[in-house]
């Protein structure tokens, strides 16, 4: 069975080797037929403390590392800084 991969934005990097990623999904409401956005936060493993708040990352399922962490950052893009 393939591992799930999700795309999201880092919202917290205060923990060591862990980032909190907010993943948004969009769907149409069954009755109202209006597009709705819902988000969920995932704790993901970041071995090198590479990513910071605002970075776009892709996370992948893996075996549990702790009570909350069962995702791992596989790649990401740094947030562009304005100069």
Tab-separated table of C-alpha atoms in Angstrom:
chain	number	residue	atom	x	y	z
A	1	UNK	CA	0.000	0.000	0.000
A	2	UNK	CA	1.500	3.370	-0.975
A	3	UNK	CA	2.229	6.001	1.632
A	4	UNK	CA	0.032	9.098	1.692
A	5	UNK	CA	1.683	12.394	0.746
A	6	UNK	CA	0.262	15.780	1.735
A	7	UNK	CA	1.278	19.366	0.995
A	8	UNK	CA	1.083	22.127	3.586
A	9	UNK	CA	2.616	25.166	5.238
A	10	UNK	CA	4.795	25.111	8.359
A	11	UNK	CA	3.044	26.963	11.190
A	12	UNK	CA	5.438	26.133	14.055
A	13	UNK	CA	9.086	25.082	14.334
A	14	UNK	CA	9.685	25.595	18.064
A	15	UNK	CA	10.211	21.900	18.853
A	16	UNK	CA	13.496	20.115	18.185
A	17	UNK	CA	13.411	18.031	14.954
A	18	UNK	CA	9.651	18.618	14.637
A	19	UNK	CA	7.537	21.004	12.585
A	20	UNK	CA	3.780	21.532	12.714
A	21	UNK	CA	2.287	21.583	9.217
A	22	UNK	CA	-1.171	22.968	8.342
A	23	UNK	CA	-2.759	21.068	5.438
A	24	UNK	CA	-5.789	22.622	3.744
A	25	UNK	CA	-8.390	20.702	1.793
A	26	UNK	CA	-11.209	22.079	-0.339
A	27	UNK	CA	-14.518	20.365	-0.964
A	28	UNK	CA	-18.031	21.188	-2.082
A	29	UNK	CA	-20.710	21.221	0.604
A	30	UNK	CA	-23.233	18.464	-0.184
A	31	UNK	CA	-26.337	20.605	0.371
A	32	UNK	CA	-25.233	24.201	-0.139
A	33	UNK	CA	-23.016	23.410	-3.177
A	34	UNK	CA	-20.493	25.961	-1.920
A	35	UNK	CA	-16.728	25.370	-1.835
A	36	UNK	CA	-15.456	25.087	1.734
A	37	UNK	CA	-11.876	25.128	3.036
A	38	UNK	CA	-10.934	23.004	6.036
A	39	UNK	CA	-7.485	22.625	7.566
A	40	UNK	CA	-5.786	20.157	9.872
A	41	UNK	CA	-2.415	20.286	11.641
A	42	UNK	CA	0.118	17.451	11.499
A	43	UNK	CA	3.319	17.033	13.511
A	44	UNK	CA	6.098	16.008	11.120
A	45	UNK	CA	9.696	14.892	11.639
A	46	UNK	CA	12.351	17.346	10.374
A	47	UNK	CA	15.725	15.734	11.086
A	48	UNK	CA	17.949	18.737	10.373
A	49	UNK	CA	15.667	21.499	11.683
A	50	UNK	CA	15.739	22.776	8.094
A	51	UNK	CA	12.298	24.336	7.722
A	52	UNK	CA	10.849	27.385	9.444
A	53	UNK	CA	7.459	29.101	9.684
A	54	UNK	CA	5.927	29.904	6.295
A	55	UNK	CA	7.810	27.279	4.266
A	56	UNK	CA	5.864	25.057	1.859
A	57	UNK	CA	6.557	21.353	2.565
A	58	UNK	CA	5.460	17.887	1.457
A	59	UNK	CA	4.986	15.311	4.220
A	60	UNK	CA	4.739	11.536	3.972
A	61	UNK	CA	3.343	8.893	6.295
A	62	UNK	CA	5.816	6.794	8.277
A	63	UNK	CA	5.972	4.669	11.398
A	64	UNK	CA	5.133	6.474	14.666
A	65	UNK	CA	8.078	8.287	16.261
A	66	UNK	CA	6.167	9.621	19.260
A	67	UNK	CA	2.627	10.101	20.521
A	68	UNK	CA	1.814	12.728	17.864
A	69	UNK	CA	4.482	12.266	15.171
A	70	UNK	CA	3.792	9.766	12.382
A	71	UNK	CA	4.674	11.992	9.387
A	72	UNK	CA	8.032	13.016	7.914
A	73	UNK	CA	9.026	15.989	5.760
A	74	UNK	CA	10.296	14.650	2.420
A	75	UNK	CA	10.900	17.927	0.578
A	76	UNK	CA	10.066	21.596	0.777
A	77	UNK	CA	10.478	25.083	-0.596
A	78	UNK	CA	11.808	27.957	1.476
A	79	UNK	CA	9.609	31.021	1.830
A	80	UNK	CA	10.792	33.890	-0.381
A	81	UNK	CA	12.201	36.808	1.616
A	82	UNK	CA	11.512	40.360	0.443
A	83	UNK	CA	14.683	42.424	-0.006
